[in-house]
Tab-separated table of C-alpha atoms in Angstrom:
chain	number	residue	atom	x	y	z
A	105	MET	CA	0.637	-17.398	8.674
A	106	LYS	CA	2.301	-16.813	5.318
A	107	LYS	CA	6.010	-16.116	5.018
A	108	HIS	CA	5.393	-12.594	3.710
A	109	ILE	CA	2.625	-10.001	3.969
A	110	ILE	CA	1.878	-7.065	1.695
A	111	ILE	CA	-0.159	-4.105	2.866
A	112	ALA	CA	-1.119	-2.245	-0.300
A	113	GLY	CA	-3.380	0.656	-1.079
A	114	VAL	CA	-3.671	4.379	-1.363
A	115	PRO	CA	-1.481	6.936	0.399
A	116	ARG	CA	-2.430	7.820	3.953
A	117	SER	CA	-4.766	4.852	4.405
A	118	GLY	CA	-2.698	3.424	7.283
A	119	LYS	CA	-0.387	1.072	5.368
A	120	SER	CA	2.805	2.052	7.173
A	121	THR	CA	1.104	2.194	10.556
A	122	ILE	CA	-0.322	-1.321	10.389
A	123	SER	CA	2.875	-2.668	8.784
A	124	GLN	CA	4.886	-1.343	11.715
A	125	ILE	CA	2.446	-2.961	14.157
A	126	ILE	CA	2.698	-6.291	12.300
A	127	SER	CA	6.481	-6.015	12.375
A	128	LYS	CA	6.500	-5.325	16.108
A	129	ASN	CA	3.840	-7.902	17.077
A	130	PHE	CA	4.855	-10.780	14.806
A	131	GLY	CA	8.552	-10.253	14.076
A	132	TYR	CA	8.292	-9.452	10.375
A	133	GLN	CA	10.898	-7.211	8.733
A	134	HIS	CA	9.101	-4.019	7.668
A	135	ILE	CA	9.936	-2.831	4.153
A	136	SER	CA	8.590	0.485	2.876
A	137	MET	CA	8.425	0.197	-0.900
A	138	ASP	CA	7.842	3.954	-1.198
A	139	SER	CA	11.438	4.460	-0.016
A	140	ILE	CA	12.748	1.839	-2.423
A	141	ILE	CA	10.764	3.319	-5.316
A	142	ALA	CA	12.177	6.769	-4.478
A	143	GLY	CA	15.685	5.278	-4.619
A	144	ILE	CA	15.007	3.575	-7.950
A	145	GLU	CA	13.683	6.855	-9.370
A	146	LYS	CA	16.857	8.731	-8.416
A	147	VAL	CA	19.506	6.119	-9.155
A	148	PHE	CA	17.990	4.206	-12.072
A	149	PRO	CA	15.955	6.717	-14.133
A	150	GLU	CA	16.306	4.437	-17.151
A	151	THR	CA	13.634	2.183	-15.609
A	152	GLY	CA	11.022	4.827	-16.355
A	153	ILE	CA	9.713	4.547	-12.786
A	154	ASN	CA	8.712	8.043	-11.737
A	155	SER	CA	5.854	8.521	-9.299
A	156	ASP	CA	5.739	12.244	-10.075
A	157	ALA	CA	5.713	11.838	-13.856
A	158	ASP	CA	3.646	14.313	-15.839
A	159	THR	CA	1.557	11.520	-17.318
A	160	ASP	CA	-1.903	10.160	-16.671
A	161	LEU	CA	-1.962	9.029	-13.023
A	162	GLN	CA	-3.731	5.741	-13.839
A	163	GLU	CA	-1.241	4.863	-16.592
A	164	ASN	CA	1.664	5.737	-14.324
A	165	ILE	CA	0.368	3.511	-11.524
A	166	GLN	CA	-0.164	0.675	-14.033
A	167	TYR	CA	3.417	1.005	-15.268
A	168	ILE	CA	5.029	1.218	-11.828
A	169	SER	CA	2.873	-1.635	-10.516
A	170	SER	CA	3.893	-3.949	-13.363
A	171	LYS	CA	7.600	-3.325	-12.644
A	172	ILE	CA	7.455	-3.295	-8.852
A	173	ALA	CA	5.457	-6.545	-8.702
A	174	LEU	CA	8.373	-8.268	-10.430
A	175	PHE	CA	10.805	-6.575	-8.031
A	176	ILE	CA	8.821	-7.788	-5.002
A	177	ARG	CA	8.697	-11.315	-6.425
A	178	ALA	CA	12.481	-11.236	-6.861
A	179	MET	CA	12.852	-10.123	-3.237
A	180	MET	CA	10.705	-13.050	-2.094
A	181	ASP	CA	12.452	-15.519	-4.413
A	182	SER	CA	15.895	-14.433	-3.147
A	183	GLY	CA	15.678	-16.837	-0.204
A	184	GLU	CA	16.938	-14.078	2.085
A	185	TYR	CA	14.392	-14.994	4.769
A	186	ASN	CA	14.272	-18.774	4.256
A	187	GLU	CA	16.231	-19.526	7.422
A	188	CYS	CA	14.089	-17.191	9.543
A	189	ASP	CA	10.772	-17.895	11.215
A	190	TYR	CA	9.492	-14.626	9.794
A	191	GLY	CA	9.593	-12.797	6.503
A	192	MET	CA	8.782	-9.339	5.235
A	193	VAL	CA	5.790	-7.093	5.706
A	194	ILE	CA	5.833	-4.736	2.743
A	195	ASP	CA	3.778	-1.576	2.501
A	196	ILE	CA	3.229	-0.168	-0.975
A	197	PHE	CA	0.974	2.160	-2.916
A	198	GLN	CA	1.689	1.179	-6.518
A	199	LEU	CA	0.777	-2.518	-6.573
A	200	LEU	CA	-2.446	-3.294	-8.382
A	201	PRO	CA	-4.427	-6.480	-7.704
A	202	LYS	CA	-3.928	-7.794	-11.248
A	203	HIS	CA	-0.137	-7.560	-10.923
A	204	TYR	CA	-0.185	-9.211	-7.495
A	205	ILE	CA	-2.155	-12.120	-8.991
A	206	GLN	CA	0.014	-12.241	-12.114
A	207	TYR	CA	3.479	-12.037	-10.550
A	208	ILE	CA	3.497	-12.867	-6.833
A	209	ASP	CA	3.126	-16.361	-5.389
A	210	PRO	CA	0.068	-16.287	-3.085
A	211	SER	CA	1.277	-19.446	-1.327
A	212	LEU	CA	4.153	-17.367	0.104
A	213	CYS	CA	2.416	-14.052	0.569
A	214	ASP	CA	-0.881	-12.627	1.768
A	215	ILE	CA	-2.052	-9.204	0.690
A	216	TYR	CA	-4.436	-6.720	2.261
A	217	TYR	CA	-5.601	-3.604	0.418
A	218	LEU	CA	-6.465	-0.411	2.279
A	219	GLY	CA	-8.396	2.436	0.734
A	220	THR	CA	-10.736	5.322	1.342
A	221	SER	CA	-13.501	4.676	-1.153
A	222	GLU	CA	-16.473	5.482	1.084
A	223	VAL	CA	-15.864	9.224	1.361
A	224	THR	CA	-16.023	12.288	-0.843
A	225	PRO	CA	-12.795	14.091	-1.784
A	226	GLU	CA	-13.734	16.809	0.731
A	227	GLU	CA	-14.201	14.255	3.520
A	228	ARG	CA	-10.916	12.617	2.497
A	229	TYR	CA	-9.182	15.978	2.853
A	230	GLU	CA	-10.574	16.377	6.385
A	231	LEU	CA	-9.257	12.901	7.261
A	232	LEU	CA	-5.881	13.827	5.803
A	233	LYS	CA	-5.693	16.854	8.070
A	234	LYS	CA	-6.711	14.700	11.047
A	235	TYR	CA	-3.845	12.233	10.602
A	236	ASP	CA	-1.215	14.552	9.053
A	237	THR	CA	2.077	14.855	10.944
A	238	PRO	CA	5.487	16.327	10.094
A	239	LYS	CA	6.617	12.776	9.201
A	240	ASP	CA	4.166	12.715	6.265
A	241	TYR	CA	4.907	14.120	2.819
A	242	THR	CA	1.437	15.675	2.691
A	243	TYR	CA	2.303	17.864	5.676
A	244	TYR	CA	4.540	19.939	3.413
A	245	LYS	CA	2.142	20.265	0.479
A	246	THR	CA	-0.177	23.186	-0.081
A	247	GLU	CA	-3.867	22.933	0.710
A	248	GLU	CA	-4.641	23.071	-3.015
A	249	GLU	CA	-2.207	20.234	-3.798
A	250	ASN	CA	-3.622	18.074	-1.019
A	251	LYS	CA	-7.213	18.687	-2.092
A	252	GLY	CA	-6.352	17.624	-5.657
A	253	ASP	CA	-4.526	14.548	-4.373
A	254	CYS	CA	-7.510	13.636	-2.177
A	255	ALA	CA	-9.812	13.590	-5.212
A	256	ASP	CA	-7.357	11.221	-6.958
A	257	ILE	CA	-7.070	9.033	-3.848
A	258	VAL	CA	-10.848	8.571	-3.631
A	259	THR	CA	-11.008	7.651	-7.337
A	260	ILE	CA	-8.107	5.187	-7.033
A	261	SER	CA	-9.642	3.702	-3.864
A	262	LYS	CA	-12.893	2.990	-5.702
A	263	GLN	CA	-10.970	1.328	-8.522
A	264	LEU	CA	-8.926	-0.755	-6.065
A	265	LYS	CA	-12.087	-1.852	-4.269
A	266	GLU	CA	-13.586	-3.029	-7.573
A	267	GLN	CA	-10.382	-4.788	-8.645
A	268	CYS	CA	-10.164	-6.548	-5.262
A	269	ARG	CA	-13.732	-7.744	-5.758
A	270	VAL	CA	-12.843	-9.080	-9.234
A	271	TYR	CA	-9.712	-10.889	-7.971
A	272	ASN	CA	-11.250	-11.931	-4.642
A	273	LEU	CA	-8.656	-10.073	-2.573
A	274	PRO	CA	-9.303	-8.442	0.815
A	275	TYR	CA	-10.069	-4.725	0.711
A	276	TYR	CA	-10.633	-2.608	3.824
A	277	ASP	CA	-11.907	0.939	3.870
A	278	THR	CA	-10.021	2.891	6.521
A	279	SER	CA	-11.909	6.155	6.098
A	280	TYR	CA	-13.490	5.691	9.500
A	281	ASN	CA	-12.918	3.202	12.320
A	282	ARG	CA	-9.296	2.758	11.262
A	283	GLU	CA	-8.294	1.220	14.589
A	284	GLN	CA	-11.139	-1.330	14.350
A	285	ILE	CA	-10.049	-2.295	10.836
A	286	PHE	CA	-6.476	-2.744	12.050
A	287	LYS	CA	-7.735	-4.927	14.901
A	288	VAL	CA	-9.654	-7.151	12.464
A	289	ILE	CA	-6.523	-7.674	10.344
A	290	LEU	CA	-4.245	-8.204	13.355
A	291	ASP	CA	-6.680	-10.653	14.983
A	292	PHE	CA	-6.864	-12.607	11.724
A	293	LEU	CA	-3.066	-12.765	11.522
A	294	ALA	CA	-2.781	-13.805	15.173
A	295	SER	CA	-5.300	-16.602	14.656
A	296	ASN	CA	-3.233	-17.985	11.764
A	297	ILE	CA	0.092	-18.304	13.572
């Protein structure tokens, strides 16, 4: 198994859930990049990283991805986990396949993309309601906000799926059979220990 693992993809596709399972089952340190990005936004606004920016969503994701990929590479290059048998499992939304390929050493890190590209925005909204808990940011949004976000999530998922095909990276649709998808990934990791 590689020193580090990245679980990337759209919000509410199961990234944090499977990252926590990987951390528990295999001893990896779980890092939520959403929390780190939120900290960067508040403390270092000069970086221009702002996930809620009033700009085109696609352009914003491109910008954040290009910066965060370098940040993740620096974390991996730090040597912080060199003496350990395990490394980091990182879950992140804003990391595009092209930036993973461009900036992160695949000999040290595997990546798995999760998305919900096989559903309509309306079906995505129903799934959101199914998995929504008070721990999730979507729990506190209005129905209208969540429905708009779901349309964006389906569009981004379709783009991620296509980009993963282009770069030959693993993409899993977690719209349905989420637990089965997690089992496939976990079984693969277990077989590569």
